[in-house]
XYZ file of C-alpha atoms in Angstrom:
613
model
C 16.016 -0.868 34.396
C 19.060 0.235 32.234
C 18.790 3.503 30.001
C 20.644 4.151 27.030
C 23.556 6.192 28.044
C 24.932 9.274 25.905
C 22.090 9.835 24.560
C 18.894 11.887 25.195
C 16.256 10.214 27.351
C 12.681 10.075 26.448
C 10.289 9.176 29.441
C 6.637 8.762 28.647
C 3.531 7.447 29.943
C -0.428 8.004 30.556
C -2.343 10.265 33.083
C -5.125 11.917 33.290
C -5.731 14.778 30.126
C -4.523 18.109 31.515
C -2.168 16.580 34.059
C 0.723 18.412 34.883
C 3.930 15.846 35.157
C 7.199 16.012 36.545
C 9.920 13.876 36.182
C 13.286 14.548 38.392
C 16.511 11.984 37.380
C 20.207 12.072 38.293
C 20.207 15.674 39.051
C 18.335 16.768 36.448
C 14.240 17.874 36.274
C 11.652 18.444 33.276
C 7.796 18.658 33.532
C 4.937 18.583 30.891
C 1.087 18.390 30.861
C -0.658 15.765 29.393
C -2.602 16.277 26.191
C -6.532 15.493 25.943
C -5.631 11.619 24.973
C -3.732 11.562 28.376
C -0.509 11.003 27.027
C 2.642 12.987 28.003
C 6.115 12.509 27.160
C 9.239 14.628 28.020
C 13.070 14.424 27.255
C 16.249 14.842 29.439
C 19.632 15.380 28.234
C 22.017 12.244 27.291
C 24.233 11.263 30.480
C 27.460 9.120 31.237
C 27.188 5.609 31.777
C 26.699 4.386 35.781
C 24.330 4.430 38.652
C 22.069 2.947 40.335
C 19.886 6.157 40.387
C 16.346 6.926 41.298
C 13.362 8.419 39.213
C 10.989 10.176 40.795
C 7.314 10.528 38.698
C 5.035 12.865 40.194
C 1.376 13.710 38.952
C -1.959 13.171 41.160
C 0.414 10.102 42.486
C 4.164 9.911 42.554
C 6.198 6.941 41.472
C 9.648 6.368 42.735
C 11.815 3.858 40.592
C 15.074 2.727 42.060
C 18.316 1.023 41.045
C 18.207 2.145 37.403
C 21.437 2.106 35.251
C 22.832 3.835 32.338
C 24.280 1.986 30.082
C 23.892 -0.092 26.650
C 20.562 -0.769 25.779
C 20.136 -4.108 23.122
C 17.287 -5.070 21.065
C 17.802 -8.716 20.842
C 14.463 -10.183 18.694
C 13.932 -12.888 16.119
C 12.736 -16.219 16.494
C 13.698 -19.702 18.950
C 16.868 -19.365 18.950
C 17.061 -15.891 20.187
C 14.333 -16.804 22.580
C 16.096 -20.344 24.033
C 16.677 -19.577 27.417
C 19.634 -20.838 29.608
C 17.906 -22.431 31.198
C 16.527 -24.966 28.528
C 20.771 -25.550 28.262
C 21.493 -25.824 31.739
C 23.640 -28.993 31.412
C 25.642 -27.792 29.029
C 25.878 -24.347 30.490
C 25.595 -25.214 34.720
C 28.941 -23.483 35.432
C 27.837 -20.439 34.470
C 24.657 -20.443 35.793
C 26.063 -21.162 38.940
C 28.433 -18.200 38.664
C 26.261 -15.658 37.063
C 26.427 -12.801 39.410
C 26.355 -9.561 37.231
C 24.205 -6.858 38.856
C 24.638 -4.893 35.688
C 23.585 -7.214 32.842
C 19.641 -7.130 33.046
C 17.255 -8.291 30.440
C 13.630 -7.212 29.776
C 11.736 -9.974 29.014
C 8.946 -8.961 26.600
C 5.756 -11.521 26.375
C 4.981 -12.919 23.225
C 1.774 -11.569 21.991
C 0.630 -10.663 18.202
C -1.678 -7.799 17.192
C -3.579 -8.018 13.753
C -5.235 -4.820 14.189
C -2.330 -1.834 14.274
C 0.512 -1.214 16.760
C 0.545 -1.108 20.636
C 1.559 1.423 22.813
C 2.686 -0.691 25.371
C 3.619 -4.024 26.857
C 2.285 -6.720 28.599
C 3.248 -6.969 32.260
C 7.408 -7.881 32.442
C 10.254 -6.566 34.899
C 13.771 -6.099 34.557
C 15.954 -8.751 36.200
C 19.709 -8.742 36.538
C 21.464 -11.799 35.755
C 22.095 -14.204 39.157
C 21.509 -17.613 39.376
C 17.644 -17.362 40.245
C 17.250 -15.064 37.120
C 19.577 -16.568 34.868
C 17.059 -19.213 33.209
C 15.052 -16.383 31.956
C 17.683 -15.021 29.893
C 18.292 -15.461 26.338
C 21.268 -17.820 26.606
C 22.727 -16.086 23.056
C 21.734 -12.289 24.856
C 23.084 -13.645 27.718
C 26.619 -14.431 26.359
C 26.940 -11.335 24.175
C 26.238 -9.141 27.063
C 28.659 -11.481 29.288
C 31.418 -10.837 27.198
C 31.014 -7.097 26.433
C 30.679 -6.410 29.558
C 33.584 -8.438 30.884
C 35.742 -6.200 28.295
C 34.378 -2.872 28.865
C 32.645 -2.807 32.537
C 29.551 -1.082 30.872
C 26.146 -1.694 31.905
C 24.399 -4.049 29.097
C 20.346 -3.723 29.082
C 18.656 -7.005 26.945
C 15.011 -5.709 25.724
C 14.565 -9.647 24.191
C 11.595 -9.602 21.874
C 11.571 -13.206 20.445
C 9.039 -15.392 19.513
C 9.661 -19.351 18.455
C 9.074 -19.928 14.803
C 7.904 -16.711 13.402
C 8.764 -15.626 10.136
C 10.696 -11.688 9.259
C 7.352 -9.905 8.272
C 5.938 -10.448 11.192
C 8.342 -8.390 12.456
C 8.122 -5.650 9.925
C 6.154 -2.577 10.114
C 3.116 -1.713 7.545
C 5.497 0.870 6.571
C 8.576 -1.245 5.842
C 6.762 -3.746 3.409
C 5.072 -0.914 1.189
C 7.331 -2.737 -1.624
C 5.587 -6.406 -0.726
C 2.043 -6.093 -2.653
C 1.565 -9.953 -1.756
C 2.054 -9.669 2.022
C 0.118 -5.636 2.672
C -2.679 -7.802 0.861
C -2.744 -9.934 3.773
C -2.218 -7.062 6.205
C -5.325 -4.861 4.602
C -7.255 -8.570 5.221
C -6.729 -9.638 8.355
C -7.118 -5.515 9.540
C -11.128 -7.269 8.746
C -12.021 -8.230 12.482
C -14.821 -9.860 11.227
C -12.465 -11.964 8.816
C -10.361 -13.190 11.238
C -13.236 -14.140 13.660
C -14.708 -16.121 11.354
C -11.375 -18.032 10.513
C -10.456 -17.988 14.523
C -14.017 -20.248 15.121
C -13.088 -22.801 12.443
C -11.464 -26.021 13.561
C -7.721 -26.529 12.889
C -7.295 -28.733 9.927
C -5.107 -31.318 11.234
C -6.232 -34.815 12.323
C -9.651 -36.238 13.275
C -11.279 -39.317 14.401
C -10.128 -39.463 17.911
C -13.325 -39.647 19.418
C -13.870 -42.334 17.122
C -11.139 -44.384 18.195
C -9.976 -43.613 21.467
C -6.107 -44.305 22.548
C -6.488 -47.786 24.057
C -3.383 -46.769 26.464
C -5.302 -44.665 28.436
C -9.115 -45.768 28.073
C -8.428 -49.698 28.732
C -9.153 -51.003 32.320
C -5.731 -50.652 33.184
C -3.444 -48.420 31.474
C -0.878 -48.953 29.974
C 1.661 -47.163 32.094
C 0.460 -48.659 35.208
C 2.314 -51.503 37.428
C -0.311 -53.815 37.334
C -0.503 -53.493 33.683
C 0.136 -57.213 32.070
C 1.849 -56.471 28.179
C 0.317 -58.562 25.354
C 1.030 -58.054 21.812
C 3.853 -55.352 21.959
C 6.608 -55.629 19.525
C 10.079 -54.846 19.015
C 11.481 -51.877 18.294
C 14.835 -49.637 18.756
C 15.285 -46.465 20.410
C 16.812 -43.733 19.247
C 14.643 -44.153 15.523
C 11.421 -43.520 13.734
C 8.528 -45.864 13.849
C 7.887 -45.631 10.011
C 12.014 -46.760 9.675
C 11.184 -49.747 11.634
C 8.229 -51.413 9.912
C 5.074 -49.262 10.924
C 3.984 -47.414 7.351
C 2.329 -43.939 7.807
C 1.086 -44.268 10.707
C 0.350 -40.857 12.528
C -1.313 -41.736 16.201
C 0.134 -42.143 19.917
C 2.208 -45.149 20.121
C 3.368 -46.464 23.523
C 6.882 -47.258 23.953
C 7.745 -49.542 27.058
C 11.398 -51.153 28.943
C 12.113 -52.638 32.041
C 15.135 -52.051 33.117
C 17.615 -53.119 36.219
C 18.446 -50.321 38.371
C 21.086 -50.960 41.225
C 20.504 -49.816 44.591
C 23.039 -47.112 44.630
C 20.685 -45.160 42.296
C 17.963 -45.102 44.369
C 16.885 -42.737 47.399
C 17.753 -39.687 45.422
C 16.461 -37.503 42.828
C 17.547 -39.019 39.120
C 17.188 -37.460 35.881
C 15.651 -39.029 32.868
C 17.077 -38.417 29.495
C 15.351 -38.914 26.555
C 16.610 -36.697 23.530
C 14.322 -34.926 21.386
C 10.852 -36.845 20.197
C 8.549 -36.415 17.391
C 6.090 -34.955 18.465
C 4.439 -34.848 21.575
C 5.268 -37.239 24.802
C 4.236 -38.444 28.347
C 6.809 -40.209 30.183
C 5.958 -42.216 33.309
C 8.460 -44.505 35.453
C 6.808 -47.087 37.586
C 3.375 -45.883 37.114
C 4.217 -42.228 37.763
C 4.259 -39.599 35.256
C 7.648 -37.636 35.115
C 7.385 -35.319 32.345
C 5.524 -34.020 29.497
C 6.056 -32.018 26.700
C 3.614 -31.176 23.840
C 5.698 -30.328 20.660
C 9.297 -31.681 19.148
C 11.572 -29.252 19.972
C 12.588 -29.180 23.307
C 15.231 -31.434 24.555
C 13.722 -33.801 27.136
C 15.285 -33.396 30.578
C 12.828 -34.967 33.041
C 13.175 -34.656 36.955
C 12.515 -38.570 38.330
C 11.702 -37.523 42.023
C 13.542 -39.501 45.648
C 11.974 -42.530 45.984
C 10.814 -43.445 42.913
C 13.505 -45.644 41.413
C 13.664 -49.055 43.601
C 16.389 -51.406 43.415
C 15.931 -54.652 40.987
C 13.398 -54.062 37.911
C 11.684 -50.610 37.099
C 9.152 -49.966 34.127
C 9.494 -46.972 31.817
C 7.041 -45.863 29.736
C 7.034 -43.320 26.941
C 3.369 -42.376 25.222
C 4.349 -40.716 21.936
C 2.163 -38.721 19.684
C 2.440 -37.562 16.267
C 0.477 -35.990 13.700
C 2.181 -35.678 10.674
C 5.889 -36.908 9.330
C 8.089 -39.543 11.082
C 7.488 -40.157 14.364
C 9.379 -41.577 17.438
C 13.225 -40.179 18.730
C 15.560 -38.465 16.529
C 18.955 -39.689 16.641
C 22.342 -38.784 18.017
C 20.778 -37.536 21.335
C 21.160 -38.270 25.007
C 19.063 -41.022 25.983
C 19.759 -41.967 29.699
C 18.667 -42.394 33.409
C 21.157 -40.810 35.646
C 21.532 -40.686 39.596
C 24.266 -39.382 40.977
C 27.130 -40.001 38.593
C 25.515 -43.434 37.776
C 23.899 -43.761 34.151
C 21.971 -46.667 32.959
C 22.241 -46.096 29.208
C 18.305 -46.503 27.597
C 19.628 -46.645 23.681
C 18.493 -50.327 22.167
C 15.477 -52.281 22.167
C 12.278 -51.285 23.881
C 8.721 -52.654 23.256
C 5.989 -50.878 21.328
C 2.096 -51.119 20.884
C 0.065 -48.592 19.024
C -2.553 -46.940 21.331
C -4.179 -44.585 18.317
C -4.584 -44.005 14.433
C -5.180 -40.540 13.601
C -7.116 -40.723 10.186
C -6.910 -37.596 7.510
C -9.515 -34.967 7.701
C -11.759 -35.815 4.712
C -13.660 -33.538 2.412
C -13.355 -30.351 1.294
C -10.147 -28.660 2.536
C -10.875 -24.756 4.678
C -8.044 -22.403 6.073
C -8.477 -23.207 9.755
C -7.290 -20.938 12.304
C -4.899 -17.447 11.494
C -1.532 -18.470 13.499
C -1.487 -14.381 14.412
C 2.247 -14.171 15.512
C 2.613 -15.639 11.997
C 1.058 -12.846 10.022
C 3.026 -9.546 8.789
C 3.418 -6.840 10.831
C 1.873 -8.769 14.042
C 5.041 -8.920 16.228
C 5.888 -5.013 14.995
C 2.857 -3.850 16.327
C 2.740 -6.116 19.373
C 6.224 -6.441 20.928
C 8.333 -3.882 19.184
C 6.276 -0.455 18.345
C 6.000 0.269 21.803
C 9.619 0.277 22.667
C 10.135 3.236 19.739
C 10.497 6.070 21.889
C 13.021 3.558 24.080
C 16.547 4.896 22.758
C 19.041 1.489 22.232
C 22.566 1.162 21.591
C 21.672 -1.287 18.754
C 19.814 -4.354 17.557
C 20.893 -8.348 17.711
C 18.479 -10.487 15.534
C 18.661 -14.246 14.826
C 15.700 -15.293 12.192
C 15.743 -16.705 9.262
C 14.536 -20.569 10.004
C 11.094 -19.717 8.945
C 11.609 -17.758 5.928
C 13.657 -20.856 4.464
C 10.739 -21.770 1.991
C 11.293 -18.686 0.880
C 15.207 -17.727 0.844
C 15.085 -15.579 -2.498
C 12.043 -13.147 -0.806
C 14.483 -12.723 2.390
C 16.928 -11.010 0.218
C 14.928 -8.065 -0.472
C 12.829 -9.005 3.640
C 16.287 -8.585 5.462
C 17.389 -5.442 4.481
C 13.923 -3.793 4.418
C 13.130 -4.481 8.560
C 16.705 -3.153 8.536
C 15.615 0.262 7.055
C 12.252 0.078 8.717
C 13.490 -0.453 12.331
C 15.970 2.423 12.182
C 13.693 5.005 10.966
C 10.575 3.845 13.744
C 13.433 4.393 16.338
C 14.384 7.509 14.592
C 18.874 5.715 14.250
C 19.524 6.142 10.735
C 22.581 4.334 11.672
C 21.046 1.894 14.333
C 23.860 -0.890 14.531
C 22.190 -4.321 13.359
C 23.884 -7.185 13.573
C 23.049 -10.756 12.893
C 23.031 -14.397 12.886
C 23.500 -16.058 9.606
C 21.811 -19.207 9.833
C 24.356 -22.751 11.365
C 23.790 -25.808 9.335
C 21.049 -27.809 10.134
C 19.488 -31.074 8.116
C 20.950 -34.271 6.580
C 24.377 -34.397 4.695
C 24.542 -34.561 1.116
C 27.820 -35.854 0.308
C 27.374 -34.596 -3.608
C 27.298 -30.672 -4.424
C 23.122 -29.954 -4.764
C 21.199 -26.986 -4.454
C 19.876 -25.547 -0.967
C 17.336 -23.528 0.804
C 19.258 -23.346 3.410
C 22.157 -22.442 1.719
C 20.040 -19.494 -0.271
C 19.073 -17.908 3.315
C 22.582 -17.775 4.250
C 23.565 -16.033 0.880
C 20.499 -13.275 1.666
C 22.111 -12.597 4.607
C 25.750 -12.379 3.325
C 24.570 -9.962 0.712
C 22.265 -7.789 3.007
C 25.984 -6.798 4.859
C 25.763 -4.429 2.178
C 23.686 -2.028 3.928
C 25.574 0.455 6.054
C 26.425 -0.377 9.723
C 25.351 -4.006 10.174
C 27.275 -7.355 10.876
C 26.860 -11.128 10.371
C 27.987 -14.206 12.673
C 28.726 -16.782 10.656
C 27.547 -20.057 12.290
C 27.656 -22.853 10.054
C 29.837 -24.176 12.423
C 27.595 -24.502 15.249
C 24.640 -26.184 14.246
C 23.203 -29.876 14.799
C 21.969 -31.798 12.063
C 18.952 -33.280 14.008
C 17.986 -29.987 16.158
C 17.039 -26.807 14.387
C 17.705 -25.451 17.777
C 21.497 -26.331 18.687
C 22.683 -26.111 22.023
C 25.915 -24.368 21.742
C 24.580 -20.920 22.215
C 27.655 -19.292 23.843
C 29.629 -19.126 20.935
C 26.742 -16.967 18.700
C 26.128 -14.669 21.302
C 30.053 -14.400 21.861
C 30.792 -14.342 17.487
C 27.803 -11.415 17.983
C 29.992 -9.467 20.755
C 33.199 -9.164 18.420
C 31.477 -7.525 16.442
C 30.043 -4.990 18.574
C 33.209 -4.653 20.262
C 34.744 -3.949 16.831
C 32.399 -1.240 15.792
C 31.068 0.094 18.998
C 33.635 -0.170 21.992
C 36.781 0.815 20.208
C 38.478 -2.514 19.636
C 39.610 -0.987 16.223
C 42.246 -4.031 15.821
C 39.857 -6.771 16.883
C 39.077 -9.596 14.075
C 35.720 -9.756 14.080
C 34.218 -12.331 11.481
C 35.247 -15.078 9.425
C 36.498 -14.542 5.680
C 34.084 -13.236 3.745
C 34.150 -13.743 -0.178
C 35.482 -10.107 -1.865
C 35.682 -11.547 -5.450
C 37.198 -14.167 -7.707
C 39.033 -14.470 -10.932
C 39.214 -17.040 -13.496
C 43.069 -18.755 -14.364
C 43.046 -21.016 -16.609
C 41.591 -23.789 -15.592
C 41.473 -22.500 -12.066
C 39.359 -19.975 -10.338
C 40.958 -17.965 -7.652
C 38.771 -16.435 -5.017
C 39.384 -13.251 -2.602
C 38.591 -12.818 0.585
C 37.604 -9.920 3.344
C 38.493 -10.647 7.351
C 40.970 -12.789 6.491
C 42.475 -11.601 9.898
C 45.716 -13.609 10.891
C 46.125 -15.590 7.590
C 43.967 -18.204 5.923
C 44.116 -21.770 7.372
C 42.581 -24.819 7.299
C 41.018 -24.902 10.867
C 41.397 -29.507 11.256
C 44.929 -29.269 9.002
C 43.380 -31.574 5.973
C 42.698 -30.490 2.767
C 40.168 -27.547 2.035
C 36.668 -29.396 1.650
C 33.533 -28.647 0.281
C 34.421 -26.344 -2.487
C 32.560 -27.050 -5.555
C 33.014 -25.863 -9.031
C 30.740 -25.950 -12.689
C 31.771 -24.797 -15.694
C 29.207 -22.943 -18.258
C 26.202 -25.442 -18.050
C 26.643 -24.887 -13.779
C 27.059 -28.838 -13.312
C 28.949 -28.728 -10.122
C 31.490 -31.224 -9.225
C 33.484 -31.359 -6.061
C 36.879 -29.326 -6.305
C 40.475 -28.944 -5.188
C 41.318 -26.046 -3.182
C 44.033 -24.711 -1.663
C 45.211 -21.703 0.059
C 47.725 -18.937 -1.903
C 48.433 -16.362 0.417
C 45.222 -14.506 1.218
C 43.187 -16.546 -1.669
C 42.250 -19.622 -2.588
C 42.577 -21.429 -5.824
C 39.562 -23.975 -7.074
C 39.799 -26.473 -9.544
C 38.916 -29.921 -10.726
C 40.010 -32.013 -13.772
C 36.628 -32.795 -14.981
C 35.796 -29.074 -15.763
C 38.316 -27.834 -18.087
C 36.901 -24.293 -18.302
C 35.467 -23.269 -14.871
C 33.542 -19.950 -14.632
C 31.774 -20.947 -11.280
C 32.413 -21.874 -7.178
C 30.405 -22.171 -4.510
C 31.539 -23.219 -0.729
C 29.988 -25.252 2.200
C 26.529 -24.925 -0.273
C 24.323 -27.477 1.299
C 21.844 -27.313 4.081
C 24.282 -28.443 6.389
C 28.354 -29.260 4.730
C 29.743 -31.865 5.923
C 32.977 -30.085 7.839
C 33.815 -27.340 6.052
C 37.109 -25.962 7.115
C 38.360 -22.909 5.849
C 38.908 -20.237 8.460
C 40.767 -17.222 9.769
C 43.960 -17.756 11.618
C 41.544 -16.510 14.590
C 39.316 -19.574 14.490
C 36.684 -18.079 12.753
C 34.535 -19.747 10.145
C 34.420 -18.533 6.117
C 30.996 -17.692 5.556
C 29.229 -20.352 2.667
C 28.800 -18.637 -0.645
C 28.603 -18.770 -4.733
C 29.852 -17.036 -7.220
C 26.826 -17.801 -9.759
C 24.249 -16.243 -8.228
């Protein structure tokens, strides 16, 4: 455990009403009697950073906690990408598991669970674990790296509380209290506080696909399956991998569809464990080599990494098979991944033709349309109540949030959604000036090579404008992101982008540059439009040495065209010969820009913006 240092300490818990407890810590001593609810709760006075010290809890029972730390206590919370552990990116990031030995970084993992019915006093059943290479996969790989790197500076203890949960949108992480000033979403919260509402929508079927049990996946109900050896093929077709099946001559088709390749494998690969790479797939998968099944994974995101076990491979021709499963969308192996078999430091490269033969046709639900099941994590205020309500009383050094990916249907409602949880988390943990810093979302999506409007793009802009409120800070990111993987796998640099800041503001690294160039203001020239920027640290520069891209600018009617820009000192001047009389710029406005390159002498990325918003 790690306690929030220079501060005061509140210890709580549950005994028996009329209880007297005692607590004894570091020297110092406070008791209290329980009230008739059985709750007690007792302060002692803020102390220096350091440790390990015991606690000693004494009621009917005593309770002696050991090896506890003062230090810097974080709230890390959001959505995947605060929650992707390292060790989903442990081939990326294998050095430093291997290395991690940092008895004084620990995280608290907290399990994901919703609550529809008003907040929680406590937690499910977690620990503390300090980061080694047995622990290390647990962590928060962008926690991880902040902590890492503070700590490397400033030899503090770092506590991680990470309260994340995958694809969750902002109000569910917002108290009742924070969204008095959202009439559409404490509608939903005064509904689903009906527990005989949401029982009745929890018993109806999902409305997704039907008519399996009409027509059965012929892969795995035929005599012999179709990922066994002594399966015979008949009737597969061709068909490339990495792609989508509807991109390759199968219209609409959401089902399971079987994917099959021999291929040679020499002798040196076999007689050791191998690894089987095959990217990301849409949606669902079961791989099998040689009749064996080697992995499975039931939704898109996760990077497929699957152990192939000694003995398996055999020298001369081996069979893989991928079943593949999707219900709605494209379907099949996004692009630009990994797709290999590796032993050793051998790779036999899997990219190219493979056969395929559909096993299943998933037909629409038909008939009327009813809301099926309440996705509870989903709903506002769930995750509040659930995962962060009961750490309240838990005093924190400050809060590290990445979210945004599901509010991006929604971009305009985050700029009023951001800065509310903002307000609402620092008066629950009684911090009027909590420190709450943030990850403004990397590009993600196709390229659009002409200027267009973005969703994306608008999300970004919410969180540029919500640095407004007092004492928070943005990582810009829109370097960092992969246009096929809403969850890229460079993690270190957020977490390490999130650590300037903090050392900025909180560990007295008053000179440190801490963010990318901001835009301050602009000014229109003639037929040019100069723009001002904040953080412009070392000097502005083009970070690859080309011309500055993905400027555009629109004149009245807000018909942007690509632009000119280059850098004047500490501004930039935008312009283009088809608009004679600009009033407008935006930068890097797309879902994901195609290289943008205008930094900060210290390698830091210019956060995307527009001037006509």
């Amino acid at each position: 455990m790690i306690l929030q240092r220079d501060m005061p300490l509140k210890i709580w818990g549950w005994a028996t009403p009329g209880e007297k407890v005692s607590v004894s810590f570091n020297k110092k001593a406070v008791s209290t009697t329980t009230g008739a609810n059985g709750k007690w709760q007792v302060t002692l006075p803020s102390m220096k950073a350091g440790g390990p010290y015991e606690m000693l809890l004494k009621g009917k029972n005593s309770i002696n906690l050991k090896g506890i730390l003062l230090g810097d206590v974080w709230l890390c919370a959001g959505q995947s990408n605060m929650v992707h552990q390292m060790g989903i990116h442990n081939v990326s990031y294998a050095k430093d598991i291997s290395e991690a030995n940092y008895p004084e970084i620990r995280q608290f993992w907290v399990p994901n669970v919703a609550s529809l019915g008003g907040v929680k006093e406590d937690v499910q059943k977690s620990s503390w674990k300090w980061a080694n290479p047995s622990n290390i996969n647990d962590f928060s790989a962008v926690a991880y790296f902040f902590a890492r790197d503070v700590y490397r500076k400033h030899h503090v203890p770092i506590g991680i509380i990470n309260s994340s949960y995958g694809g969750t949108p902002i109000e569910a992480w917002t108290s009742e209290d924070g969204l008095k000033d959202f009439s559409s979403l404490l509608s939903i919260v005064e509904k689903n506080k009906d527990t005989a509402y949401v029982k009745s929508r929890q018993a109806r079927p999902a409305s997704v696909q039907t008519g399996q049990e009409l027509n059965p996946d012929r892969g795995m109900t035929e005599v012999v399956k179709w990922f066994d050896t002594n399966y015979i093929p008949k009737n597969w077709h061709s068909i490339n991998i990495p792609g989508y099946w509807e991109d390759q001559g199968v219209r609409d088709l959401n089902g399971i569809v079987w994917y099959r390749k021999e291929i040679e494998v020499p002798s040196s690969m076999t007689g050791k464990e191998a690894k089987l790479f095959m990217g990301r797939i849409i949606d669902a998968d079961i791989a099998f080599i040689n009749g064996k099944q080697v992995g499975t994974t039931s939704y898109m995101y996760p990077q497929r990494r699957y152990k192939v076990p000694s003995g398996l491979l055999k020298p001369g021709k081996n069979v893989l098979v991928i079943r593949v499963q999707n219900t709605a969308g494209k379907g099949g192996f996004v692009p630009d991944k990994p797709y290999f078999l590796q032993a050793g430091e051998e790779k036999i490269d899997l990219k190219g033709d493979w056969q395929y033969k559909v096993g299943q046709v998933f037909r629409p639900r038909e008939g009327k349309f009813e809301l099926g099941p309440i996705a509870e994590q989903n709903q506002p205020t769930a995750l509040y109540n659930a995962m962060i309500a009961p750490f309240i009383n838990y005093n924190i050094k400050g809060v590290l949030w990445y979210q945004g990916e599901s509010n991006t249907g929604k971009p305009q409602e985050y700029k009023q959604l951001l800065p509310a949880l903002i307000r609402d988390w620092r008066q629950k943990f009684a911090q009027p000036h909590l420190p709450f810093y943030y990850v403004q979302l990397p590009n993600f999506g196709d390229a659009n090579y002409l200027p267009a409007e973005s969703s994306w793009a608008t999300l970004r802009e919410a969180s540029l404008q919500s640095l407004k409120v007092p004492n928070t800070g943005m990582a810009v990111t829109i370097d960092l992101g992969e246009w096929n993987d809403i969850h890229p796998d460079n993690k270190k640099d957020v977490g390490e982008r999130l650590s300037l800041i903090a050392r900025r503001f909180n560990y007295g690294e008053k000179n440190l540059v801490y963010s990318g160039p901001l835009y301050q203001s602009s000014v229109i020239t003639g037929n040019k439009v100069k723009v001002s920027f904040s953080n412009v640290g070392g000097g502005l520069i083009s970070i690859d040495g080309e011309e500055l891209s993905q400027f555009a600018i629109a004149g009245e009617d807000k018909k942007f065209v690509w632009a000119r820009a280059k850098i004047v000192g500490k501004e930039v001047e935008v312009w283009s010969d088809e608009v004679k009389e600009p009033k407008y710029v935006r930068y890097a406005w797309s879902d994901n820009p195609v290289d943008p390159n205008l930094y900060n002498a210290e390698r830091l990325p210019a956060s995307p913006f527009r001037t006509d918003n």
